[in-house]
PDB file of C-alpha atoms in Angstrom:
ATOM      1  CA  MET A 384       0.027   0.241   0.013  1.00  0.00           C
ATOM      2  CA  ARG A 385       1.157   3.265  -0.777  1.00  0.00           C
ATOM      3  CA  ARG A 386       1.743   5.702   2.268  1.00  0.00           C
ATOM      4  CA  HIS A 387       1.147   9.076   2.447  1.00  0.00           C
ATOM      5  CA  HIS A 388       4.784  10.288   2.012  1.00  0.00           C
ATOM      6  CA  ASP A 389       5.056   8.112  -1.577  1.00  0.00           C
ATOM      7  CA  MET A 390       3.665  10.871  -3.590  1.00  0.00           C
ATOM      8  CA  GLY A 391       5.894  10.198  -6.866  1.00  0.00           C
ATOM      9  CA  GLY A 392       3.802  10.307  -9.907  1.00  0.00           C
ATOM     10  CA  LEU A 393       0.241  11.308  -8.158  1.00  0.00           C
ATOM     11  CA  PRO A 394      -1.623  14.277  -9.749  1.00  0.00           C
ATOM     12  CA  ALA A 395      -1.131  17.350  -8.032  1.00  0.00           C
ATOM     13  CA  GLY A 396      -1.448  21.028  -9.018  1.00  0.00           C
ATOM     14  CA  PRO A 397       1.037  23.530 -10.134  1.00  0.00           C
ATOM     15  CA  VAL A 398       4.514  23.752  -8.587  1.00  0.00           C
ATOM     16  CA  GLU A 399       4.503  27.276  -7.165  1.00  0.00           C
ATOM     17  CA  PRO A 400       8.129  28.739  -7.406  1.00  0.00           C
ATOM     18  CA  VAL A 401       8.086  29.477  -3.711  1.00  0.00           C
ATOM     19  CA  GLU A 402      11.224  29.814  -1.516  1.00  0.00           C
ATOM     20  CA  HIS A 403      12.107  31.474   1.800  1.00  0.00           C
ATOM     21  CA  ALA A 404      15.451  32.334   3.577  1.00  0.00           C
ATOM     22  CA  HIS A 405      15.788  30.027   6.278  1.00  0.00           C
ATOM     23  CA  ALA A 406      14.913  31.515   9.947  1.00  0.00           C
ATOM     24  CA  PRO A 407      17.446  31.217  12.366  1.00  0.00           C
ATOM     25  CA  TRP A 408      15.671  28.287  14.597  1.00  0.00           C
ATOM     26  CA  GLU A 409      15.221  26.345  11.300  1.00  0.00           C
ATOM     27  CA  LYS A 410      19.173  26.420  10.868  1.00  0.00           C
ATOM     28  CA  LYS A 411      19.321  25.451  14.452  1.00  0.00           C
ATOM     29  CA  VAL A 412      17.170  22.359  13.852  1.00  0.00           C
ATOM     30  CA  ASP A 413      19.462  21.659  10.847  1.00  0.00           C
ATOM     31  CA  ALA A 414      22.544  21.700  12.872  1.00  0.00           C
ATOM     32  CA  ILE A 415      21.169  19.734  15.691  1.00  0.00           C
ATOM     33  CA  LEU A 416      20.243  16.990  13.060  1.00  0.00           C
ATOM     34  CA  ARG A 417      23.893  17.333  11.481  1.00  0.00           C
ATOM     35  CA  LEU A 418      25.806  16.897  14.881  1.00  0.00           C
ATOM     36  CA  LEU A 419      23.667  14.090  16.067  1.00  0.00           C
ATOM     37  CA  VAL A 420      24.027  12.051  12.743  1.00  0.00           C
ATOM     38  CA  GLY A 421      27.557  12.861  12.786  1.00  0.00           C
ATOM     39  CA  LYS A 422      27.829  11.648  16.563  1.00  0.00           C
ATOM     40  CA  GLY A 423      25.868   8.219  15.519  1.00  0.00           C
ATOM     41  CA  VAL A 424      23.232   9.419  18.076  1.00  0.00           C
ATOM     42  CA  MET A 425      20.768   8.909  15.127  1.00  0.00           C
ATOM     43  CA  THR A 426      20.486   8.358  11.558  1.00  0.00           C
ATOM     44  CA  LEU A 427      18.771  10.095   8.490  1.00  0.00           C
ATOM     45  CA  ASP A 428      16.862   6.953   8.140  1.00  0.00           C
ATOM     46  CA  GLU A 429      15.741   7.274  11.681  1.00  0.00           C
ATOM     47  CA  LEU A 430      14.682  11.085  11.039  1.00  0.00           C
ATOM     48  CA  ARG A 431      12.733  10.193   7.792  1.00  0.00           C
ATOM     49  CA  ARG A 432      10.942   7.299   9.573  1.00  0.00           C
ATOM     50  CA  GLY A 433      10.052   9.785  12.273  1.00  0.00           C
ATOM     51  CA  ILE A 434       8.866  12.005   9.852  1.00  0.00           C
ATOM     52  CA  GLU A 435       6.617   9.317   8.257  1.00  0.00           C
ATOM     53  CA  ASP A 436       5.238   8.200  11.486  1.00  0.00           C
ATOM     54  CA  LEU A 437       3.640  11.839  12.060  1.00  0.00           C
ATOM     55  CA  GLY A 438       0.938  10.424   9.927  1.00  0.00           C
ATOM     56  CA  PRO A 439      -0.761  12.197   7.004  1.00  0.00           C
ATOM     57  CA  GLY A 440      -2.271  14.857   9.138  1.00  0.00           C
ATOM     58  CA  ALA A 441       0.833  16.427  10.739  1.00  0.00           C
ATOM     59  CA  TYR A 442       2.582  15.684   7.494  1.00  0.00           C
ATOM     60  CA  ASP A 443       0.708  18.011   5.446  1.00  0.00           C
ATOM     61  CA  GLU A 444       0.067  20.835   8.117  1.00  0.00           C
ATOM     62  CA  LEU A 445       3.687  21.258   9.920  1.00  0.00           C
ATOM     63  CA  SER A 446       5.940  23.157   8.217  1.00  0.00           C
ATOM     64  CA  TYR A 447       9.298  21.187   6.985  1.00  0.00           C
ATOM     65  CA  PHE A 448      11.618  21.917   9.651  1.00  0.00           C
ATOM     66  CA  GLU A 449       8.579  21.632  12.478  1.00  0.00           C
ATOM     67  CA  ARG A 450       8.582  17.787  10.983  1.00  0.00           C
ATOM     68  CA  TRP A 451      12.099  17.704  11.674  1.00  0.00           C
ATOM     69  CA  ILE A 452      12.343  18.517  15.042  1.00  0.00           C
ATOM     70  CA  SER A 453       9.166  16.645  15.825  1.00  0.00           C
ATOM     71  CA  SER A 454      10.789  13.678  14.385  1.00  0.00           C
ATOM     72  CA  ILE A 455      14.018  14.495  16.159  1.00  0.00           C
ATOM     73  CA  SER A 456      12.745  14.674  19.694  1.00  0.00           C
ATOM     74  CA  ASN A 457      10.297  11.667  19.104  1.00  0.00           C
ATOM     75  CA  VAL A 458      13.615   9.738  18.071  1.00  0.00           C
ATOM     76  CA  LEU A 459      15.534  10.926  20.885  1.00  0.00           C
ATOM     77  CA  LEU A 460      12.926   9.962  23.530  1.00  0.00           C
ATOM     78  CA  GLU A 461      12.587   6.440  22.072  1.00  0.00           C
ATOM     79  CA  LYS A 462      16.307   6.101  22.358  1.00  0.00           C
ATOM     80  CA  GLY A 463      16.483   7.415  26.069  1.00  0.00           C
ATOM     81  CA  VAL A 464      18.810  10.189  25.134  1.00  0.00           C
ATOM     82  CA  LEU A 465      15.846  12.241  26.387  1.00  0.00           C
ATOM     83  CA  GLU A 466      12.916  11.824  28.780  1.00  0.00           C
ATOM     84  CA  VAL A 467       9.578  13.064  28.504  1.00  0.00           C
ATOM     85  CA  ALA A 468       9.631  15.130  31.879  1.00  0.00           C
ATOM     86  CA  GLU A 469      12.690  16.844  30.998  1.00  0.00           C
ATOM     87  CA  LEU A 470      11.872  17.898  27.497  1.00  0.00           C
ATOM     88  CA  GLY A 471       8.612  19.059  28.924  1.00  0.00           C
ATOM     89  CA  ALA A 472      10.467  21.241  31.484  1.00  0.00           C
ATOM     90  CA  ALA A 473      12.752  22.600  28.882  1.00  0.00           C
ATOM     91  CA  ILE A 474      10.281  23.699  26.505  1.00  0.00           C
ATOM     92  CA  GLU A 475       8.362  25.848  29.538  1.00  0.00           C
ATOM     93  CA  ALA A 476      11.902  26.844  30.827  1.00  0.00           C
ATOM     94  CA  ALA A 477      12.455  28.320  26.997  1.00  0.00           C
ATOM     95  CA  ARG A 478       9.098  29.959  26.818  1.00  0.00           C
ATOM     96  CA  ALA A 479       9.495  31.605  30.117  1.00  0.00           C
ATOM     97  CA  ARG A 480      13.142  32.804  28.889  1.00  0.00           C
ATOM     98  CA  ARG A 481      11.570  34.407  25.945  1.00  0.00           C
ATOM     99  CA  GLU A 482       8.769  36.057  27.626  1.00  0.00           C
ATOM    100  CA  ALA A 483      11.093  37.444  30.521  1.00  0.00           C
ATOM    101  CA  ALA A 484      13.322  38.721  27.737  1.00  0.00           C
ATOM    102  CA  ALA A 485       9.961  40.354  25.689  1.00  0.00           C
TER     103      ALA A 485
ATOM    104  CA  MET B1237      15.260  55.509  20.649  1.00  0.00           C
ATOM    105  CA  SER B1238      15.361  56.452  24.488  1.00  0.00           C
ATOM    106  CA  SER B1239      12.250  56.518  26.559  1.00  0.00           C
ATOM    107  CA  GLY B1240      13.566  59.103  28.442  1.00  0.00           C
ATOM    108  CA  HIS B1241      13.936  57.553  31.928  1.00  0.00           C
ATOM    109  CA  SER B1242      16.394  55.049  33.258  1.00  0.00           C
ATOM    110  CA  HIS B1243      15.031  51.525  32.955  1.00  0.00           C
ATOM    111  CA  PRO B1244      16.005  48.126  34.361  1.00  0.00           C
ATOM    112  CA  HIS B1245      15.722  46.243  31.101  1.00  0.00           C
ATOM    113  CA  PRO B1246      18.261  45.721  28.421  1.00  0.00           C
ATOM    114  CA  PRO B1247      17.280  47.453  25.260  1.00  0.00           C
ATOM    115  CA  LYS B1248      14.762  45.635  23.200  1.00  0.00           C
ATOM    116  CA  GLN B1249      16.367  43.939  20.142  1.00  0.00           C
ATOM    117  CA  PRO B1250      13.356  43.543  17.621  1.00  0.00           C
ATOM    118  CA  ASP B1251      15.275  41.595  15.116  1.00  0.00           C
ATOM    119  CA  ILE B1252      15.359  38.434  17.607  1.00  0.00           C
ATOM    120  CA  GLU B1253      12.228  39.212  19.510  1.00  0.00           C
ATOM    121  CA  ASP B1254       9.675  39.975  16.918  1.00  0.00           C
ATOM    122  CA  GLY B1255       7.449  37.609  15.696  1.00  0.00           C
ATOM    123  CA  PRO B1256       5.635  35.092  17.744  1.00  0.00           C
ATOM    124  CA  TYR B1257       7.467  32.217  19.374  1.00  0.00           C
ATOM    125  CA  SER B1258       5.955  29.072  18.208  1.00  0.00           C
ATOM    126  CA  TRP B1259       5.667  25.697  20.000  1.00  0.00           C
ATOM    127  CA  HIS B1260       8.146  24.090  17.624  1.00  0.00           C
ATOM    128  CA  MET B1261      10.580  27.066  18.106  1.00  0.00           C
ATOM    129  CA  ALA B1262      10.314  26.242  21.880  1.00  0.00           C
ATOM    130  CA  LEU B1263      10.706  22.722  21.193  1.00  0.00           C
ATOM    131  CA  THR B1264      14.000  23.100  18.974  1.00  0.00           C
ATOM    132  CA  ASP B1265      15.576  25.420  21.715  1.00  0.00           C
ATOM    133  CA  ALA B1266      14.307  22.947  24.692  1.00  0.00           C
ATOM    134  CA  VAL B1267      16.068  20.093  22.584  1.00  0.00           C
ATOM    135  CA  ALA B1268      19.363  21.902  22.046  1.00  0.00           C
ATOM    136  CA  ASP B1269      19.455  22.971  25.504  1.00  0.00           C
ATOM    137  CA  LEU B1270      19.237  19.265  26.850  1.00  0.00           C
ATOM    138  CA  LEU B1271      21.762  18.138  24.461  1.00  0.00           C
ATOM    139  CA  LEU B1272      24.339  20.654  25.463  1.00  0.00           C
ATOM    140  CA  ALA B1273      23.282  20.138  29.068  1.00  0.00           C
ATOM    141  CA  LYS B1274      23.910  16.044  28.820  1.00  0.00           C
ATOM    142  CA  GLY B1275      27.264  16.940  26.872  1.00  0.00           C
ATOM    143  CA  VAL B1276      25.848  14.987  23.589  1.00  0.00           C
ATOM    144  CA  ILE B1277      26.919  18.250  21.637  1.00  0.00           C
ATOM    145  CA  THR B1278      28.921  21.223  22.498  1.00  0.00           C
ATOM    146  CA  ALA B1279      28.037  24.868  22.084  1.00  0.00           C
ATOM    147  CA  ASP B1280      31.268  25.185  19.899  1.00  0.00           C
ATOM    148  CA  GLU B1281      30.270  22.348  17.552  1.00  0.00           C
ATOM    149  CA  LEU B1282      26.765  23.907  17.448  1.00  0.00           C
ATOM    150  CA  ARG B1283      28.139  27.227  16.164  1.00  0.00           C
ATOM    151  CA  ARG B1284      30.371  25.658  14.009  1.00  0.00           C
ATOM    152  CA  THR B1285      27.925  23.675  12.139  1.00  0.00           C
ATOM    153  CA  LEU B1286      25.620  26.855  12.078  1.00  0.00           C
ATOM    154  CA  GLU B1287      28.442  28.321  10.174  1.00  0.00           C
ATOM    155  CA  THR B1288      28.838  25.461   8.055  1.00  0.00           C
ATOM    156  CA  ILE B1289      25.264  25.464   7.210  1.00  0.00           C
ATOM    157  CA  ASP B1290      25.441  28.957   6.082  1.00  0.00           C
ATOM    158  CA  ALA B1291      28.539  28.724   4.063  1.00  0.00           C
ATOM    159  CA  ALA B1292      27.360  26.140   1.869  1.00  0.00           C
ATOM    160  CA  THR B1293      25.553  28.068  -1.383  1.00  0.00           C
ATOM    161  CA  PRO B1294      25.143  26.878  -5.026  1.00  0.00           C
ATOM    162  CA  ALA B1295      28.273  29.062  -5.660  1.00  0.00           C
ATOM    163  CA  GLN B1296      30.172  26.139  -4.508  1.00  0.00           C
ATOM    164  CA  GLY B1297      28.378  23.600  -7.275  1.00  0.00           C
ATOM    165  CA  ALA B1298      28.959  26.258  -9.701  1.00  0.00           C
ATOM    166  CA  ARG B1299      32.512  26.122  -9.139  1.00  0.00           C
ATOM    167  CA  LEU B1300      32.790  22.711  -9.863  1.00  0.00           C
ATOM    168  CA  VAL B1301      30.509  22.800 -12.839  1.00  0.00           C
ATOM    169  CA  ALA B1302      32.864  25.587 -14.476  1.00  0.00           C
ATOM    170  CA  ARG B1303      36.098  23.577 -13.791  1.00  0.00           C
ATOM    171  CA  ALA B1304      34.644  20.356 -15.541  1.00  0.00           C
ATOM    172  CA  TRP B1305      33.631  22.637 -18.419  1.00  0.00           C
ATOM    173  CA  CYS B1306      37.279  23.822 -18.816  1.00  0.00           C
ATOM    174  CA  ASP B1307      39.296  20.787 -17.683  1.00  0.00           C
ATOM    175  CA  PRO B1308      38.089  17.239 -19.414  1.00  0.00           C
ATOM    176  CA  ALA B1309      40.112  15.306 -16.815  1.00  0.00           C
ATOM    177  CA  PHE B1310      38.363  17.052 -14.070  1.00  0.00           C
ATOM    178  CA  ARG B1311      35.097  16.546 -15.699  1.00  0.00           C
ATOM    179  CA  ALA B1312      35.810  12.643 -15.558  1.00  0.00           C
ATOM    180  CA  ARG B1313      36.500  12.811 -12.166  1.00  0.00           C
ATOM    181  CA  VAL B1314      33.221  14.653 -11.402  1.00  0.00           C
ATOM    182  CA  LEU B1315      31.243  11.988 -13.221  1.00  0.00           C
ATOM    183  CA  GLU B1316      33.112   9.186 -11.223  1.00  0.00           C
ATOM    184  CA  ASP B1317      33.031  10.805  -7.910  1.00  0.00           C
ATOM    185  CA  VAL B1318      31.663  14.255  -7.126  1.00  0.00           C
ATOM    186  CA  ASN B1319      32.635  14.376  -3.531  1.00  0.00           C
ATOM    187  CA  ALA B1320      36.316  13.645  -4.440  1.00  0.00           C
ATOM    188  CA  ALA B1321      36.113  15.852  -7.251  1.00  0.00           C
ATOM    189  CA  ALA B1322      34.859  18.770  -5.071  1.00  0.00           C
ATOM    190  CA  ALA B1323      37.557  18.061  -2.096  1.00  0.00           C
ATOM    191  CA  GLU B1324      40.204  19.009  -4.940  1.00  0.00           C
ATOM    192  CA  LEU B1325      38.681  22.335  -4.978  1.00  0.00           C
ATOM    193  CA  GLY B1326      38.399  22.742  -1.226  1.00  0.00           C
ATOM    194  CA  ILE B1327      34.917  22.029  -0.998  1.00  0.00           C
ATOM    195  CA  ASP B1328      33.385  19.584   1.583  1.00  0.00           C
ATOM    196  CA  ALA B1329      30.238  17.866  -0.245  1.00  0.00           C
ATOM    197  CA  GLY B1330      29.470  15.854   2.868  1.00  0.00           C
ATOM    198  CA  ALA B1331      29.763  12.332   3.460  1.00  0.00           C
ATOM    199  CA  ILE B1332      26.697  11.179   1.418  1.00  0.00           C
ATOM    200  CA  PRO B1333      27.612  10.211  -2.194  1.00  0.00           C
ATOM    201  CA  ILE B1334      26.491  12.764  -4.828  1.00  0.00           C
ATOM    202  CA  ARG B1335      26.313  11.537  -8.536  1.00  0.00           C
ATOM    203  CA  ALA B1336      26.538  13.901 -11.524  1.00  0.00           C
ATOM    204  CA  VAL B1337      24.186  13.310 -14.041  1.00  0.00           C
ATOM    205  CA  GLU B1338      25.486  14.847 -17.396  1.00  0.00           C
ATOM    206  CA  ASN B1339      23.120  16.685 -19.871  1.00  0.00           C
ATOM    207  CA  ARG B1340      23.739  16.443 -23.340  1.00  0.00           C
ATOM    208  CA  PRO B1341      22.062  17.889 -26.590  1.00  0.00           C
ATOM    209  CA  ASP B1342      19.648  15.401 -26.638  1.00  0.00           C
ATOM    210  CA  LEU B1343      19.543  14.487 -23.244  1.00  0.00           C
ATOM    211  CA  HIS B1344      18.019  16.782 -20.166  1.00  0.00           C
ATOM    212  CA  ASN B1345      18.429  15.552 -16.602  1.00  0.00           C
ATOM    213  CA  VAL B1346      16.316  16.643 -13.424  1.00  0.00           C
ATOM    214  CA  ILE B1347      16.410  15.799  -9.889  1.00  0.00           C
ATOM    215  CA  VAL B1348      13.590  14.991  -7.241  1.00  0.00           C
ATOM    216  CA  CYS B1349      13.478  13.318  -3.961  1.00  0.00           C
ATOM    217  CA  THR B1350       9.631  11.606  -4.180  1.00  0.00           C
ATOM    218  CA  LEU B1351       9.486  10.296  -0.923  1.00  0.00           C
ATOM    219  CA  CYS B1352      11.132  13.258   1.357  1.00  0.00           C
ATOM    220  CA  SER B1353      13.632  15.765   0.434  1.00  0.00           C
ATOM    221  CA  CYS B1354      16.976  14.475  -0.250  1.00  0.00           C
ATOM    222  CA  TYR B1355      19.212  16.791  -2.105  1.00  0.00           C
ATOM    223  CA  PRO B1356      22.954  17.696  -2.082  1.00  0.00           C
ATOM    224  CA  ARG B1357      22.406  20.177   0.596  1.00  0.00           C
ATOM    225  CA  TYR B1358      26.437  20.115   1.705  1.00  0.00           C
ATOM    226  CA  LEU B1359      27.162  20.944  -1.931  1.00  0.00           C
ATOM    227  CA  LEU B1360      24.772  23.203  -2.912  1.00  0.00           C
ATOM    228  CA  GLY B1361      23.223  24.778   0.621  1.00  0.00           C
ATOM    229  CA  ALA B1362      19.287  24.462   1.502  1.00  0.00           C
ATOM    230  CA  ALA B1363      16.869  23.183  -1.099  1.00  0.00           C
ATOM    231  CA  PRO B1364      14.222  25.595  -2.367  1.00  0.00           C
ATOM    232  CA  ASP B1365      10.946  25.275  -0.869  1.00  0.00           C
ATOM    233  CA  TRP B1366       9.435  24.037  -4.079  1.00  0.00           C
ATOM    234  CA  TYR B1367      11.653  21.288  -4.486  1.00  0.00           C
ATOM    235  CA  LYS B1368      10.179  19.847  -1.042  1.00  0.00           C
ATOM    236  CA  SER B1369       6.497  20.541  -2.277  1.00  0.00           C
ATOM    237  CA  ARG B1370       3.945  18.069  -2.959  1.00  0.00           C
ATOM    238  CA  ALA B1371       3.292  19.414  -6.301  1.00  0.00           C
ATOM    239  CA  TYR B1372       6.796  18.888  -7.652  1.00  0.00           C
ATOM    240  CA  ARG B1373       7.378  15.693  -6.019  1.00  0.00           C
ATOM    241  CA  SER B1374       4.364  14.138  -7.137  1.00  0.00           C
ATOM    242  CA  ARG B1375       4.586  15.433 -10.859  1.00  0.00           C
ATOM    243  CA  VAL B1376       7.989  16.084 -11.794  1.00  0.00           C
ATOM    244  CA  VAL B1377       8.635  12.243 -12.176  1.00  0.00           C
ATOM    245  CA  ARG B1378       5.342  11.754 -14.462  1.00  0.00           C
ATOM    246  CA  GLU B1379       4.974  14.828 -16.369  1.00  0.00           C
ATOM    247  CA  PRO B1380       8.783  16.384 -15.960  1.00  0.00           C
ATOM    248  CA  ARG B1381       8.170  18.181 -19.610  1.00  0.00           C
ATOM    249  CA  ALA B1382       5.145  20.179 -18.282  1.00  0.00           C
ATOM    250  CA  VAL B1383       6.814  20.747 -14.848  1.00  0.00           C
ATOM    251  CA  LEU B1384       9.760  22.239 -16.632  1.00  0.00           C
ATOM    252  CA  ALA B1385       7.663  24.599 -18.879  1.00  0.00           C
ATOM    253  CA  GLU B1386       6.191  25.815 -15.522  1.00  0.00           C
ATOM    254  CA  PHE B1387       9.519  26.910 -14.873  1.00  0.00           C
ATOM    255  CA  GLY B1388       9.738  28.408 -18.247  1.00  0.00           C
ATOM    256  CA  LEU B1389      11.986  25.805 -19.373  1.00  0.00           C
ATOM    257  CA  LEU B1390      10.677  24.606 -22.865  1.00  0.00           C
ATOM    258  CA  LEU B1391      12.725  21.511 -24.184  1.00  0.00           C
ATOM    259  CA  PRO B1392      12.540  20.416 -27.770  1.00  0.00           C
ATOM    260  CA  ASP B1393      10.378  17.132 -28.040  1.00  0.00           C
ATOM    261  CA  GLU B1394      13.414  15.618 -29.546  1.00  0.00           C
ATOM    262  CA  VAL B1395      15.263  16.290 -26.268  1.00  0.00           C
ATOM    263  CA  ARG B1396      15.012  13.162 -23.877  1.00  0.00           C
ATOM    264  CA  ILE B1397      14.317  13.843 -20.261  1.00  0.00           C
ATOM    265  CA  GLU B1398      15.705  11.534 -17.403  1.00  0.00           C
ATOM    266  CA  VAL B1399      14.648  12.313 -14.092  1.00  0.00           C
ATOM    267  CA  HIS B1400      16.552  10.873 -11.149  1.00  0.00           C
ATOM    268  CA  ASP B1401      15.063   9.910  -7.871  1.00  0.00           C
ATOM    269  CA  SER B1402      17.467  10.878  -4.680  1.00  0.00           C
ATOM    270  CA  THR B1403      17.357   8.573  -1.488  1.00  0.00           C
ATOM    271  CA  ALA B1404      19.109   9.143   1.732  1.00  0.00           C
ATOM    272  CA  GLU B1405      22.213   7.062   0.629  1.00  0.00           C
ATOM    273  CA  LEU B1406      22.457   8.707  -3.137  1.00  0.00           C
ATOM    274  CA  ARG B1407      22.081  12.206  -4.050  1.00  0.00           C
ATOM    275  CA  TYR B1408      21.943  13.876  -7.477  1.00  0.00           C
ATOM    276  CA  MET B1409      23.215  17.075  -9.203  1.00  0.00           C
ATOM    277  CA  VAL B1410      22.891  17.949 -12.855  1.00  0.00           C
ATOM    278  CA  LEU B1411      25.990  18.698 -15.002  1.00  0.00           C
ATOM    279  CA  PRO B1412      24.710  21.389 -17.375  1.00  0.00           C
ATOM    280  CA  LEU B1413      25.897  21.582 -20.877  1.00  0.00           C
ATOM    281  CA  ARG B1414      28.497  24.771 -21.386  1.00  0.00           C
ATOM    282  CA  PRO B1415      26.331  27.205 -23.240  1.00  0.00           C
ATOM    283  CA  ALA B1416      27.286  28.059 -26.778  1.00  0.00           C
ATOM    284  CA  GLY B1417      28.934  31.466 -27.080  1.00  0.00           C
ATOM    285  CA  THR B1418      31.106  31.002 -24.022  1.00  0.00           C
ATOM    286  CA  GLU B1419      34.436  30.188 -25.808  1.00  0.00           C
ATOM    287  CA  GLY B1420      36.124  33.424 -24.441  1.00  0.00           C
ATOM    288  CA  LEU B1421      34.900  33.309 -20.791  1.00  0.00           C
ATOM    289  CA  ASP B1422      37.276  32.206 -18.078  1.00  0.00           C
ATOM    290  CA  GLU B1423      36.299  29.926 -15.244  1.00  0.00           C
ATOM    291  CA  GLU B1424      34.910  32.596 -12.886  1.00  0.00           C
ATOM    292  CA  ALA B1425      32.826  33.860 -15.643  1.00  0.00           C
ATOM    293  CA  LEU B1426      31.352  30.562 -16.326  1.00  0.00           C
ATOM    294  CA  ALA B1427      30.524  29.668 -12.714  1.00  0.00           C
ATOM    295  CA  ALA B1428      28.550  32.979 -12.525  1.00  0.00           C
ATOM    296  CA  LEU B1429      26.291  31.292 -15.164  1.00  0.00           C
ATOM    297  CA  VAL B1430      25.439  28.533 -13.239  1.00  0.00           C
ATOM    298  CA  THR B1431      22.487  29.019 -10.918  1.00  0.00           C
ATOM    299  CA  ARG B1432      20.865  26.255  -8.350  1.00  0.00           C
ATOM    300  CA  ASP B1433      18.279  25.604 -10.731  1.00  0.00           C
ATOM    301  CA  CYS B1434      20.671  24.665 -13.649  1.00  0.00           C
ATOM    302  CA  MET B1435      22.088  22.083 -11.223  1.00  0.00           C
ATOM    303  CA  ILE B1436      18.370  20.718 -10.250  1.00  0.00           C
ATOM    304  CA  GLY B1437      17.616  20.653 -13.847  1.00  0.00           C
ATOM    305  CA  THR B1438      14.854  23.057 -13.973  1.00  0.00           C
ATOM    306  CA  ALA B1439      16.847  25.607 -16.165  1.00  0.00           C
ATOM    307  CA  VAL B1440      19.834  25.544 -18.260  1.00  0.00           C
ATOM    308  CA  PRO B1441      22.853  28.121 -18.265  1.00  0.00           C
ATOM    309  CA  LEU B1442      22.461  30.828 -20.794  1.00  0.00           C
ATOM    310  CA  ALA B1443      25.654  32.772 -22.443  1.00  0.00           C
ATOM    311  CA  PRO B1444      25.920  36.492 -21.067  1.00  0.00           C
ATOM    312  CA  PRO B1445      24.313  39.046 -23.655  1.00  0.00           C
ATOM    313  CA  ARG B1446      26.829  40.086 -25.891  1.00  0.00           C
ATOM    314  CA  PRO B1447      28.079  43.815 -25.465  1.00  0.00           C
TER     315      PRO B1447
END
């Protein structure tokens, strides 16, 4: 069966020639991935599998690097590199830091 | 701009503070913070990797193409092993093998990644958004001539089109044809003709207009 990411040859609308300069946070996602792959913590195949596991809804609704960081964090949780509770706390800390700076 | 009274907060930096801080941005910072705290990565590695990302641009690929146009032996090495040929020019094309597919007068090549977004990023920099779009990934393998026409590239019917579907283990780049009328140009001037899209295959290099 064809999965939702396997779209080669399917009908689709015109190719919109859109581009955008990557935001700093998007480059940060890319850098995290490169370092983790370089150190053997995770592989590109695991990144892709994690993206495909997001399911059709998230796959189409999230932006490109949102899919990446979602997959990276899930893979790191699966591997035990990160734990759910500490990740939740770190997200809250990052938000609080941003609010305090505003 | 001063508000005219002393203020305990540091001055605002609109360039980094404006715009909403999304959940995924917070997730990104959180993952980085934890990886740094645990010593999985270091701050220096993170900074250097960000610099590497910024340094990779299509100009690197253009230098490779221009050298291949000028030096047949180098061209043969590009077709043999892009990563090794790039290293000769001091360019780190990354660990994933890149294969160059060469245009001929009767053959045009175009690259895609139908399953995800594989692209020779270490050599050419970030892929454009449309390369990763559903429309491009779906259609270019079935109706490449129509898709190329949407980019303004109208190929004669007698030119065959080959589409190369990249994977996590093998990426492609197009080695375009040197345009006629560029015999007098040096390598640097030739490289300036080679755009990113020429190496994806959605464009071809054009000779500069005659003065």
